[in-house]
Amino acid sequence: MIHERMALRLAKYLRVLRKLKGLGFAKVFSNNLGDAVGATSAVVRKDLSVLQISGNKRGGYTIDVLIERLVDVLGKRDVENVIIVGCGRVGSALLNFQEFGREGIRVIAGFDSDENRVQENGHVPVYPVSRMAGFVEEHRIDVGILAVPDQVATAVFEEMIGAGIRGVLNFTSVELKCTAACIDQGCLGECVVHNVNIGLEIENLFYLVRIQRESSETLPAQKTPGS
Amino acid sequence: MIHERMALRLAKYLRVLRKLKGLGFAKVFSNNLGDAVGATSAVVRKDLSVLQISGNKRGGYTIDVLIERLVDVLGKRDVENVIIVGCGRVGSALLNFQEFGREGIRVIAGFDSDENRVQENGHVPVYPVSRMAGFVEEHRIDVGILAVPDQVATAVFEEMIGAGIRGVLNFTSVELKCTAACIDQGCLGECVVHNVNIGLEIENLFYLVRIQRESSETLPAQKTPGS
DNA sequence: TAGATTGTTAATCGATTAACAATC
DNA sequence: TAGATTGTTAATCGATTAACAATC
């Protein structure tokens, strides 16, 4: 019923709605909400109708009602704990990522195999990676960020899944999936991996800019007459 | 003909193929390539046939042929220059991002409004943001990374577009698009913005893990009989 | 030959868009 | 009332998947 792209939009709606509420607004139109998240008003209305939220034909939607329902549907907790595995440049930047706090995400620990990076008394403690599995089990961590070198990505990933993590944000450029090793350890393939690959995004932007340039050279200066 | 998701896959193929070549391989099957990028073999063959690359019915595809054609199709340069606008935590982490170098991406400058962050003699120089437009024009920069605070995101974005940038990797949580201000400055709406929102990705992972947990509780322990 | 792999076409699936009726 | 907005259905669009013929 709720597919993945839709779930992403719902999370965006929730963020915007909380801001609007903070500014004192009480009502919102599908129009506004769409603009704020980069969707059309039709998509917004469709999404909301799937959630069985209805608005007023003239007055739009009540922000409080939307927020309440979205929190419920998304199962949003007040605080969501994550760990970071691999505290090199990328990992340690994320350790101190301000935005997380604002969105209710708390990094409760980092892990690294290099003892020079271990720092158990920091604002966010960094432990030896050998203690990761125990920590995950003890604190029942569901989601982790993987930011280790590519060479060890698969091994560390399997360790995370083995310890009970079921959602991984993957900053390596290795394609991860639940293998036999994971399944042996009790994960029946039901884990989620999302990839963040900034280099790839940049390459893709160069490509898209290039083809856009080329196509606008071919059919030049199209202006709608009369607008 | 080449849609966006496909273009992303093509860039992934290229990366994998270069690695394989580096390891001494000469041939590859659609099967292998698919595994390495998280796609099915059918998708790989479809993609390659769109590019009019053909393989041998039994022996797979020739890596050199694939690389050459992909470099051509993607218009991949040896070095692609980008700038980073906003050198706070996120921006400065990216200033030193190792992976960029490996993929032929070079950060040639950073810009910031805080003079404490300006550092014109660094490994990668950081200039006052007031010099950004001139720099972009002079060096004909096509792609930039936007990592400023949300409050100024739209204004800085418009400045980037005005200066001639046509592809933006957006690390703010503001929805950016070419507005009248951009179009006035010569961009006919033909700019590309990609968003990277790590907080949103994490939230989404929590949601996906939760619904997967719930659904596996409802229909318990499904094992294919006989496997 | 038998087996494996490519390559293409048609079928399916899923999401967005368009259109418009309902109604505040 | 007129105008604006919601809400739903059908049409469209686009990508993936399935199936299978071709052939090395």
Short mmCIF file of C-alpha atoms (C1' of nucleotides) in Angstrom, two decimals:
data_model
loop_
_atom_site.label_atom_id
_atom_site.label_comp_id
_atom_site.label_asym_id
_atom_site.label_seq_id
_atom_site.Cartn_x
_atom_site.Cartn_y
_atom_site.Cartn_z
CA MET A 1 0.00 0.00 0.00
CA ILE A 2 2.73 2.45 0.98
CA HIS A 3 5.60 2.05 -1.45
CA GLU A 4 9.09 3.26 -0.82
CA ARG A 5 9.09 6.46 -2.79
CA MET A 6 5.84 7.36 -1.09
CA ALA A 7 7.31 6.64 2.35
CA LEU A 8 10.13 9.06 1.58
CA ARG A 9 7.61 11.72 0.65
CA LEU A 10 5.65 11.11 3.83
CA ALA A 11 8.78 11.73 5.90
CA LYS A 12 9.30 14.97 3.99
CA TYR A 13 5.73 16.05 4.58
CA LEU A 14 6.19 15.48 8.28
CA ARG A 15 9.28 17.65 8.41
CA VAL A 16 7.62 20.49 6.55
CA LEU A 17 4.46 20.27 8.59
CA ARG A 18 6.37 20.54 11.84
CA LYS A 19 8.10 23.63 10.56
CA LEU A 20 4.82 25.15 9.47
CA LYS A 21 3.30 24.39 12.83
CA GLY A 22 6.30 26.01 14.50
CA LEU A 23 5.58 29.13 12.48
CA GLY A 24 2.02 29.20 13.75
CA PHE A 25 0.17 27.79 10.76
CA ALA A 26 -2.87 25.60 11.31
CA LYS A 27 -3.93 24.66 7.78
CA VAL A 28 -2.13 23.72 4.60
CA PHE A 29 -3.10 23.12 0.96
CA SER A 30 -1.90 20.19 -1.11
CA ASN A 31 -0.41 22.84 -3.30
CA ASN A 32 1.90 24.28 -0.64
CA LEU A 33 2.93 20.93 0.68
CA GLY A 34 3.78 19.76 -2.82
CA ASP A 35 5.97 22.78 -3.50
CA ALA A 36 7.86 22.26 -0.28
CA VAL A 37 8.80 18.67 -1.07
CA GLY A 38 9.10 18.84 -4.84
CA ALA A 39 5.87 17.03 -5.71
CA THR A 40 2.66 18.00 -7.46
CA SER A 41 -0.50 18.74 -5.55
CA ALA A 42 -2.13 15.68 -7.11
CA VAL A 43 0.55 13.43 -5.65
CA VAL A 44 0.09 14.97 -2.23
CA ARG A 45 -3.65 14.45 -2.31
CA LYS A 46 -3.23 10.88 -3.50
CA ASP A 47 -0.77 10.15 -0.73
CA LEU A 48 -3.00 11.65 1.92
CA SER A 49 -6.04 9.83 0.65
CA VAL A 50 -4.13 6.55 0.86
CA LEU A 51 -3.54 7.39 4.51
CA GLN A 52 -7.27 8.09 4.80
CA ILE A 53 -6.70 11.67 5.74
CA SER A 54 -9.29 14.03 4.37
CA GLY A 55 -9.25 17.77 4.09
CA ASN A 56 -11.87 20.42 3.56
CA LYS A 57 -12.83 21.13 0.00
CA ARG A 58 -12.06 24.76 0.42
CA GLY A 59 -9.89 25.05 3.51
CA GLY A 60 -7.18 22.47 2.89
CA TYR A 61 -5.83 20.08 5.51
CA THR A 62 -5.42 20.56 9.25
CA ILE A 63 -1.74 20.44 10.09
CA ASP A 64 -2.20 18.84 13.49
CA VAL A 65 -4.24 16.02 12.00
CA LEU A 66 -1.61 15.39 9.34
CA ILE A 67 1.25 15.37 11.83
CA GLU A 68 -0.50 12.98 14.14
CA ARG A 69 -1.37 10.56 11.39
CA LEU A 70 2.08 10.71 9.78
CA VAL A 71 3.83 10.08 13.08
CA ASP A 72 1.57 7.09 13.53
CA VAL A 73 2.00 5.68 10.03
CA LEU A 74 5.75 6.20 9.97
CA GLY A 75 6.07 4.81 13.48
CA LYS A 76 8.26 7.77 14.31
CA ARG A 77 9.87 7.62 17.73
CA ASP A 78 11.04 10.65 19.67
CA VAL A 79 14.62 9.41 19.49
CA GLU A 80 16.08 6.89 17.08
CA ASN A 81 19.48 5.48 17.99
CA VAL A 82 22.09 4.62 15.39
CA ILE A 83 25.72 3.58 15.43
CA ILE A 84 28.51 4.43 13.01
CA VAL A 85 30.92 1.71 12.01
CA GLY A 86 34.15 3.11 10.63
CA CYS A 87 35.24 6.48 11.99
CA GLY A 88 37.57 7.74 9.28
CA ARG A 89 36.89 10.98 7.50
CA VAL A 90 33.33 10.22 6.52
CA GLY A 91 32.41 8.40 9.71
CA SER A 92 33.76 11.04 12.04
CA ALA A 93 32.07 13.81 10.08
CA LEU A 94 28.81 11.97 10.68
CA LEU A 95 29.59 11.51 14.38
CA ASN A 96 29.14 15.23 14.78
CA PHE A 97 26.46 15.80 12.17
CA GLN A 98 24.23 18.50 13.62
CA GLU A 99 21.16 17.75 11.56
CA PHE A 100 20.70 14.34 13.14
CA GLY A 101 19.84 15.90 16.49
CA ARG A 102 17.26 18.16 14.94
CA GLU A 103 15.51 15.21 13.36
CA GLY A 104 15.44 13.01 16.43
CA ILE A 105 18.32 10.81 15.34
CA ARG A 106 20.97 10.15 17.97
CA VAL A 107 24.34 8.65 17.20
CA ILE A 108 25.03 6.72 20.37
CA ALA A 109 28.39 5.19 19.45
CA GLY A 110 31.09 4.84 16.84
CA PHE A 111 33.29 1.83 16.21
CA ASP A 112 36.71 1.57 14.60
CA SER A 113 39.47 -0.98 14.27
CA ASP A 114 42.18 1.68 14.62
CA GLU A 115 42.87 2.21 18.31
CA ASN A 116 44.03 5.76 17.61
CA ARG A 117 40.47 6.58 16.77
CA VAL A 118 39.03 4.91 19.85
CA GLN A 119 37.86 7.55 22.30
CA GLU A 120 35.54 6.13 24.88
CA ASN A 121 34.97 9.39 26.72
CA GLY A 122 34.09 11.62 23.80
CA HIS A 123 30.80 13.39 23.32
CA VAL A 124 29.91 10.35 21.26
CA PRO A 125 32.10 7.45 22.40
CA VAL A 126 34.14 5.50 19.85
CA TYR A 127 34.82 1.87 20.78
CA PRO A 128 36.97 -0.85 19.24
CA VAL A 129 35.05 -2.60 16.52
CA SER A 130 35.41 -5.86 18.43
CA ARG A 131 32.82 -4.57 20.85
CA MET A 132 30.29 -3.73 18.17
CA ALA A 133 28.26 -6.93 18.20
CA GLY A 134 27.84 -6.91 21.98
CA PHE A 135 26.83 -3.27 21.93
CA VAL A 136 24.24 -3.79 19.20
CA GLU A 137 22.66 -6.68 21.05
CA GLU A 138 22.67 -4.91 24.38
CA HIS A 139 21.17 -1.69 23.07
CA ARG A 140 18.97 -3.38 20.46
CA ILE A 141 20.26 -1.22 17.64
CA ASP A 142 18.24 -1.54 14.44
CA VAL A 143 20.06 0.80 12.09
CA GLY A 144 23.75 1.44 11.47
CA ILE A 145 25.91 3.55 9.21
CA LEU A 146 28.72 1.75 7.43
CA ALA A 147 31.71 3.94 6.57
CA VAL A 148 34.67 1.55 6.49
CA PRO A 149 37.17 1.07 3.65
CA ASP A 150 35.82 -0.93 0.70
CA GLN A 151 38.14 -3.88 1.34
CA VAL A 152 36.47 -4.79 4.62
CA ALA A 153 32.96 -3.63 3.78
CA THR A 154 31.41 -7.05 3.22
CA ALA A 155 32.94 -8.62 6.32
CA VAL A 156 31.90 -5.74 8.60
CA PHE A 157 28.47 -5.67 7.04
CA GLU A 158 27.94 -9.34 7.80
CA GLU A 159 29.05 -8.73 11.35
CA MET A 160 26.51 -5.93 11.72
CA ILE A 161 23.70 -8.10 10.37
CA GLY A 162 24.83 -10.98 12.56
CA ALA A 163 24.59 -8.74 15.60
CA GLY A 164 20.99 -7.86 14.78
CA ILE A 165 21.15 -4.72 12.70
CA ARG A 166 18.51 -4.77 9.96
CA GLY A 167 18.98 -1.44 8.24
CA VAL A 168 22.30 -0.16 6.90
CA LEU A 169 23.22 3.14 5.32
CA ASN A 170 26.14 2.16 3.15
CA PHE A 171 28.80 4.76 2.37
CA THR A 172 31.17 2.26 0.77
CA SER A 173 31.07 1.61 -2.95
CA VAL A 174 30.56 -2.11 -2.46
CA GLU A 175 27.20 -3.61 -3.37
CA LEU A 176 25.99 -5.24 -0.16
CA LYS A 177 23.34 -7.87 0.24
CA CYS A 178 22.33 -10.54 2.69
CA THR A 179 24.42 -13.55 1.82
CA ALA A 180 24.44 -17.07 3.20
CA ALA A 181 26.63 -15.84 6.04
CA CYS A 182 23.94 -13.37 7.13
CA ILE A 183 21.16 -15.87 6.80
CA ASP A 184 23.07 -18.35 8.92
CA GLN A 185 23.08 -15.73 11.60
CA GLY A 186 19.34 -15.39 11.71
CA CYS A 187 18.62 -12.75 9.11
CA LEU A 188 16.24 -14.30 6.60
CA GLY A 189 17.26 -11.87 3.91
CA GLU A 190 15.02 -9.26 5.43
CA CYS A 191 17.48 -6.43 5.82
CA VAL A 192 17.51 -3.11 4.07
CA VAL A 193 20.56 -1.45 2.57
CA HIS A 194 20.58 2.04 1.15
CA ASN A 195 23.61 3.38 -0.63
CA VAL A 196 25.03 6.87 -0.47
CA ASN A 197 27.62 7.42 -3.15
CA ILE A 198 28.49 11.04 -3.53
CA GLY A 199 31.09 10.48 -6.22
CA LEU A 200 28.55 8.68 -8.34
CA GLU A 201 26.04 11.49 -7.84
CA ILE A 202 28.59 14.02 -9.06
CA GLU A 203 29.47 11.95 -12.09
CA ASN A 204 25.79 11.64 -12.86
CA LEU A 205 25.32 15.41 -12.59
CA PHE A 206 28.08 15.98 -15.11
CA TYR A 207 26.39 13.56 -17.46
CA LEU A 208 22.96 15.12 -17.06
CA VAL A 209 24.29 18.64 -17.55
CA ARG A 210 26.10 17.54 -20.66
CA ILE A 211 23.13 15.92 -22.35
CA GLN A 212 20.95 18.85 -21.42
CA ARG A 213 23.43 21.23 -23.01
CA GLU A 214 23.55 19.11 -26.14
CA SER A 215 19.80 18.84 -26.50
CA SER A 216 19.28 22.57 -25.99
CA GLU A 217 21.82 23.23 -28.74
CA THR A 218 19.96 20.96 -31.12
CA LEU A 219 16.52 22.51 -30.64
CA PRO A 220 17.47 26.07 -29.86
CA ALA A 221 15.69 28.76 -27.85
CA GLN A 222 12.25 27.23 -27.50
CA LYS A 223 9.99 29.87 -26.08
CA THR A 224 6.27 29.34 -25.88
CA PRO A 225 4.83 32.06 -28.10
CA GLY A 226 2.69 34.46 -26.15
CA SER A 227 4.01 33.71 -22.69
CA MET B 1 16.79 6.67 -24.89
CA ILE B 2 19.07 6.62 -21.86
CA HIS B 3 16.97 7.41 -18.82
CA GLU B 4 18.33 8.60 -15.52
CA ARG B 5 18.32 5.37 -13.60
CA MET B 6 20.02 3.71 -16.50
CA ALA B 7 22.68 6.43 -16.63
CA LEU B 8 23.44 5.76 -12.99
CA ARG B 9 23.85 2.07 -13.73
CA LEU B 10 26.13 2.84 -16.66
CA ALA B 11 28.41 4.84 -14.38
CA LYS B 12 28.49 1.89 -11.99
CA TYR B 13 29.33 -0.52 -14.79
CA LEU B 14 32.22 1.67 -15.78
CA ARG B 15 33.64 1.70 -12.29
CA VAL B 16 33.38 -2.05 -11.93
CA LEU B 17 34.84 -2.69 -15.36
CA ARG B 18 37.86 -0.54 -14.63
CA LYS B 19 38.45 -2.49 -11.46
CA LEU B 20 38.11 -5.79 -13.30
CA LYS B 21 40.49 -4.61 -15.95
CA GLY B 22 42.94 -3.59 -13.26
CA LEU B 23 42.77 -7.14 -11.93
CA GLY B 24 43.67 -8.51 -15.34
CA PHE B 25 40.28 -9.65 -16.58
CA ALA B 26 39.43 -9.35 -20.25
CA LYS B 27 35.85 -10.66 -20.44
CA VAL B 28 32.76 -10.33 -18.28
CA PHE B 29 29.28 -11.90 -18.25
CA SER B 30 26.08 -9.93 -17.80
CA ASN B 31 25.65 -12.04 -14.73
CA ASN B 32 28.83 -10.84 -13.00
CA LEU B 33 28.31 -7.25 -13.92
CA GLY B 34 24.77 -7.36 -12.58
CA ASP B 35 25.88 -8.77 -9.25
CA ALA B 36 28.49 -6.08 -8.87
CA VAL B 37 26.02 -3.23 -9.30
CA GLY B 38 22.92 -4.79 -7.79
CA ALA B 39 21.03 -5.42 -11.02
CA THR B 40 19.80 -8.53 -12.82
CA SER B 41 21.62 -9.93 -15.80
CA ALA B 42 18.62 -9.13 -17.98
CA VAL B 43 18.88 -5.46 -17.08
CA VAL B 44 22.57 -5.45 -17.91
CA ARG B 45 22.00 -7.01 -21.31
CA LYS B 46 19.18 -4.62 -22.04
CA ASP B 47 21.33 -1.64 -21.11
CA LEU B 48 24.22 -2.83 -23.23
CA SER B 49 22.01 -3.54 -26.19
CA VAL B 50 20.62 -0.01 -25.97
CA LEU B 51 24.22 1.17 -26.26
CA GLN B 52 24.59 -1.15 -29.26
CA ILE B 53 27.28 -3.17 -27.58
CA SER B 54 27.13 -6.85 -28.37
CA GLY B 55 28.82 -9.76 -26.70
CA ASN B 56 29.57 -13.32 -27.68
CA LYS B 57 26.83 -15.83 -27.11
CA ARG B 58 29.07 -17.98 -25.06
CA GLY B 59 31.98 -15.79 -24.02
CA GLY B 60 30.34 -12.69 -22.60
CA TYR B 61 31.44 -9.14 -23.27
CA THR B 62 34.91 -7.73 -23.89
CA ILE B 63 35.81 -5.40 -21.05
CA ASP B 64 37.85 -3.02 -23.18
CA VAL B 65 35.00 -2.58 -25.63
CA LEU B 66 32.59 -1.86 -22.81
CA ILE B 67 34.87 0.66 -21.16
CA GLU B 68 35.51 2.52 -24.37
CA ARG B 69 31.86 2.73 -25.27
CA LEU B 70 30.78 3.74 -21.75
CA VAL B 71 33.39 6.49 -21.54
CA ASP B 72 32.09 7.75 -24.85
CA VAL B 73 28.40 7.57 -23.98
CA LEU B 74 28.87 9.11 -20.55
CA GLY B 75 31.17 11.77 -21.95
CA LYS B 76 33.53 11.04 -19.11
CA ARG B 77 36.47 13.41 -18.87
CA ASP B 78 39.73 12.56 -17.20
CA VAL B 79 39.20 15.25 -14.63
CA GLU B 80 35.93 16.90 -13.68
CA ASN B 81 36.18 20.09 -11.65
CA VAL B 82 33.67 21.01 -8.96
CA ILE B 83 33.40 23.68 -6.29
CA ILE B 84 31.95 23.49 -2.80
CA VAL B 85 29.84 26.35 -1.57
CA GLY B 86 29.59 26.41 2.21
CA CYS B 87 32.55 25.01 4.12
CA GLY B 88 31.05 24.15 7.47
CA ARG B 89 31.15 20.62 8.81
CA VAL B 90 29.70 18.94 5.74
CA GLY B 91 31.42 21.14 3.21
CA SER B 92 34.86 20.84 4.73
CA ALA B 93 34.51 17.08 5.06
CA LEU B 94 33.88 17.02 1.32
CA LEU B 95 36.84 19.32 0.63
CA ASN B 96 39.07 16.45 1.67
CA PHE B 97 36.98 13.55 0.42
CA GLN B 98 39.47 10.99 -0.81
CA GLU B 99 37.14 9.11 -3.09
CA PHE B 100 36.70 12.07 -5.39
CA GLY B 101 40.29 11.84 -6.54
CA ARG B 102 40.01 8.18 -7.32
CA GLU B 103 37.01 8.82 -9.54
CA GLY B 104 38.47 11.73 -11.47
CA ILE B 105 36.59 14.41 -9.59
CA ARG B 106 38.65 17.37 -8.43
CA VAL B 107 37.44 19.93 -5.93
CA ILE B 108 39.19 23.04 -7.14
CA ALA B 109 37.82 25.53 -4.62
CA GLY B 110 35.58 26.10 -1.65
CA PHE B 111 33.64 29.24 -0.79
CA ASP B 112 32.35 30.52 2.51
CA SER B 113 30.91 33.73 3.93
CA ASP B 114 32.75 33.30 7.23
CA GLU B 115 36.20 34.79 6.88
CA ASN B 116 37.53 32.44 9.55
CA ARG B 117 37.04 29.64 7.12
CA VAL B 118 38.69 31.42 4.23
CA GLN B 119 42.07 29.87 3.56
CA GLU B 120 43.40 30.83 0.17
CA ASN B 121 46.62 28.84 0.46
CA GLY B 122 45.23 25.49 1.55
CA HIS B 123 45.52 22.26 -0.37
CA VAL B 124 42.13 23.22 -1.74
CA PRO B 125 41.74 27.00 -1.43
CA VAL B 126 38.68 28.44 0.30
CA TYR B 127 37.65 31.88 -0.90
CA PRO B 128 35.07 34.41 0.27
CA VAL B 129 31.71 33.59 -1.23
CA SER B 130 31.68 37.02 -2.87
CA ARG B 131 34.26 35.72 -5.32
CA MET B 132 32.26 32.67 -6.29
CA ALA B 133 30.48 34.02 -9.36
CA GLY B 134 33.69 35.34 -10.89
CA PHE B 135 35.49 32.09 -10.25
CA VAL B 136 32.73 30.01 -11.81
CA GLU B 137 32.70 32.12 -14.94
CA GLU B 138 36.46 32.19 -15.22
CA HIS B 139 36.91 28.46 -14.78
CA ARG B 140 33.68 27.50 -16.53
CA ILE B 141 32.46 25.38 -13.64
CA ASP B 142 29.44 23.24 -14.50
CA VAL B 143 28.77 21.44 -11.23
CA GLY B 144 28.79 22.61 -7.63
CA ILE B 145 28.09 21.22 -4.20
CA LEU B 146 25.81 23.29 -1.99
CA ALA B 147 26.40 22.84 1.73
CA VAL B 148 25.30 26.10 3.30
CA PRO B 149 22.77 26.60 6.13
CA ASP B 150 19.14 26.16 5.07
CA GLN B 151 18.30 29.82 5.65
CA VAL B 152 20.52 31.02 2.81
CA ALA B 153 20.18 27.97 0.54
CA THR B 154 17.84 29.49 -2.02
CA ALA B 155 19.77 32.74 -2.33
CA VAL B 156 23.13 31.03 -2.74
CA PHE B 157 21.63 28.53 -5.16
CA GLU B 158 20.34 31.33 -7.35
CA GLU B 159 23.76 32.92 -7.28
CA MET B 160 25.36 29.67 -8.42
CA ILE B 161 22.93 29.28 -11.28
CA GLY B 162 23.37 32.91 -12.21
CA ALA B 163 27.11 32.39 -12.44
CA GLY B 164 26.65 29.53 -14.89
CA ILE B 165 26.50 26.38 -12.78
CA ARG B 166 23.99 23.92 -14.21
CA GLY B 167 24.26 20.95 -11.86
CA VAL B 168 23.97 21.15 -8.09
CA LEU B 169 24.38 18.51 -5.44
CA ASN B 170 22.22 19.86 -2.67
CA PHE B 171 23.06 18.98 0.93
CA THR B 172 20.55 21.40 2.41
CA SER B 173 17.04 20.28 3.22
CA VAL B 174 15.51 23.02 1.10
CA GLU B 175 13.74 22.04 -2.10
CA LEU B 176 15.57 23.93 -4.82
CA LYS B 177 14.40 24.70 -8.31
CA CYS B 178 15.05 27.20 -11.03
CA THR B 179 12.86 30.18 -10.24
CA ALA B 180 12.22 33.39 -12.10
CA ALA B 181 15.43 34.78 -10.63
CA CYS B 182 17.45 31.98 -12.26
CA ILE B 183 15.68 32.29 -15.56
CA ASP B 184 16.34 36.02 -15.61
CA GLN B 185 19.99 35.18 -15.36
CA GLY B 186 20.02 33.05 -18.44
CA CYS B 187 19.11 29.62 -17.14
CA LEU B 188 16.04 28.49 -19.03
CA GLY B 189 15.06 26.09 -16.32
CA GLU B 190 17.58 23.60 -17.62
CA CYS B 191 19.52 22.92 -14.46
CA VAL B 192 19.74 19.71 -12.51
CA VAL B 193 19.52 19.44 -8.75
CA HIS B 194 20.12 16.24 -6.84
CA ASN B 195 19.46 16.05 -3.14
CA VAL B 196 21.49 14.24 -0.53
CA ASN B 197 19.65 14.07 2.75
CA ILE B 198 21.25 11.65 5.13
CA GLY B 199 18.83 12.28 7.97
CA LEU B 200 15.95 11.45 5.70
CA GLU B 201 17.66 8.25 4.57
CA ILE B 202 18.08 7.17 8.18
CA GLU B 203 14.47 7.91 9.03
CA ASN B 204 13.45 5.92 5.99
CA LEU B 205 15.58 2.96 7.06
CA PHE B 206 13.88 2.92 10.46
CA TYR B 207 10.52 2.88 8.75
CA LEU B 208 11.45 0.09 6.34
CA VAL B 209 12.95 -2.04 9.08
CA ARG B 210 9.84 -1.60 11.16
CA ILE B 211 7.38 -2.59 8.46
CA GLN B 212 9.52 -5.56 7.53
CA ARG B 213 9.56 -6.71 11.15
CA GLU B 214 5.82 -6.35 11.34
CA SER B 215 5.13 -8.22 8.15
CA SER B 216 7.45 -11.08 9.09
CA GLU B 217 5.59 -11.40 12.40
CA THR B 218 2.25 -11.60 10.63
CA LEU B 219 3.17 -14.33 8.20
CA PRO B 220 5.73 -16.27 10.21
CA ALA B 221 8.69 -18.36 9.10
CA GLN B 222 7.91 -18.81 5.44
CA LYS B 223 10.23 -21.42 4.11
CA THR B 224 9.79 -22.84 0.66
CA PRO B 225 8.98 -26.49 1.25
CA GLY B 226 11.67 -28.71 -0.11
CA SER B 227 14.42 -26.10 -0.36
"C1'" DT C 1 26.02 -32.32 -29.16
"C1'" DA C 2 24.74 -30.18 -24.92
"C1'" DG C 3 24.94 -26.38 -22.24
"C1'" DA C 4 25.35 -21.68 -21.39
"C1'" DT C 5 24.78 -17.16 -22.59
"C1'" DT C 6 23.21 -13.39 -25.46
"C1'" DG C 7 19.59 -10.49 -27.34
"C1'" DT C 8 14.96 -9.23 -28.34
"C1'" DT C 9 10.05 -9.07 -27.92
"C1'" DA C 10 5.91 -9.09 -25.40
"C1'" DA C 11 3.77 -9.04 -20.87
"C1'" DT C 12 3.57 -7.23 -16.54
"C1'" DC C 13 3.90 -4.19 -13.03
"C1'" DG C 14 3.80 0.15 -10.71
"C1'" DA C 15 3.66 4.97 -10.30
"C1'" DT C 16 2.40 9.38 -12.09
"C1'" DT C 17 -0.60 12.30 -14.64
"C1'" DA C 18 -4.92 13.88 -16.46
"C1'" DA C 19 -9.47 14.70 -16.03
"C1'" DC C 20 -13.33 15.78 -13.73
"C1'" DA C 21 -17.01 15.30 -10.35
"C1'" DA C 22 -17.99 16.77 -5.71
"C1'" DT C 23 -18.43 20.38 -2.52
"C1'" DC C 24 -17.07 23.94 0.74
"C1'" DT D 1 -23.17 32.24 -6.80
"C1'" DA D 2 -18.52 31.77 -8.37
"C1'" DG D 3 -14.25 30.12 -7.44
"C1'" DA D 4 -11.08 27.15 -5.41
"C1'" DT D 5 -9.82 22.96 -3.67
"C1'" DT D 6 -10.41 18.13 -2.57
"C1'" DG D 7 -10.73 13.30 -3.91
"C1'" DT D 8 -11.24 9.60 -7.06
"C1'" DT D 9 -11.11 7.14 -11.34
"C1'" DA D 10 -9.21 6.09 -15.69
"C1'" DA D 11 -5.44 6.83 -18.90
"C1'" DT D 12 -0.81 7.15 -19.67
"C1'" DC D 13 3.78 6.48 -19.21
"C1'" DG D 14 7.97 4.12 -18.20
"C1'" DA D 15 10.76 0.58 -16.48
"C1'" DT D 16 11.38 -4.12 -15.20
"C1'" DT D 17 10.51 -8.91 -15.79
"C1'" DA D 18 9.49 -13.08 -18.26
"C1'" DA D 19 10.00 -15.86 -21.94
"C1'" DC D 20 12.27 -17.71 -25.48
"C1'" DA D 21 14.70 -17.88 -29.88
"C1'" DA D 22 19.35 -17.57 -31.56
"C1'" DT D 23 23.91 -19.21 -31.41
"C1'" DC D 24 28.65 -19.81 -29.79
#
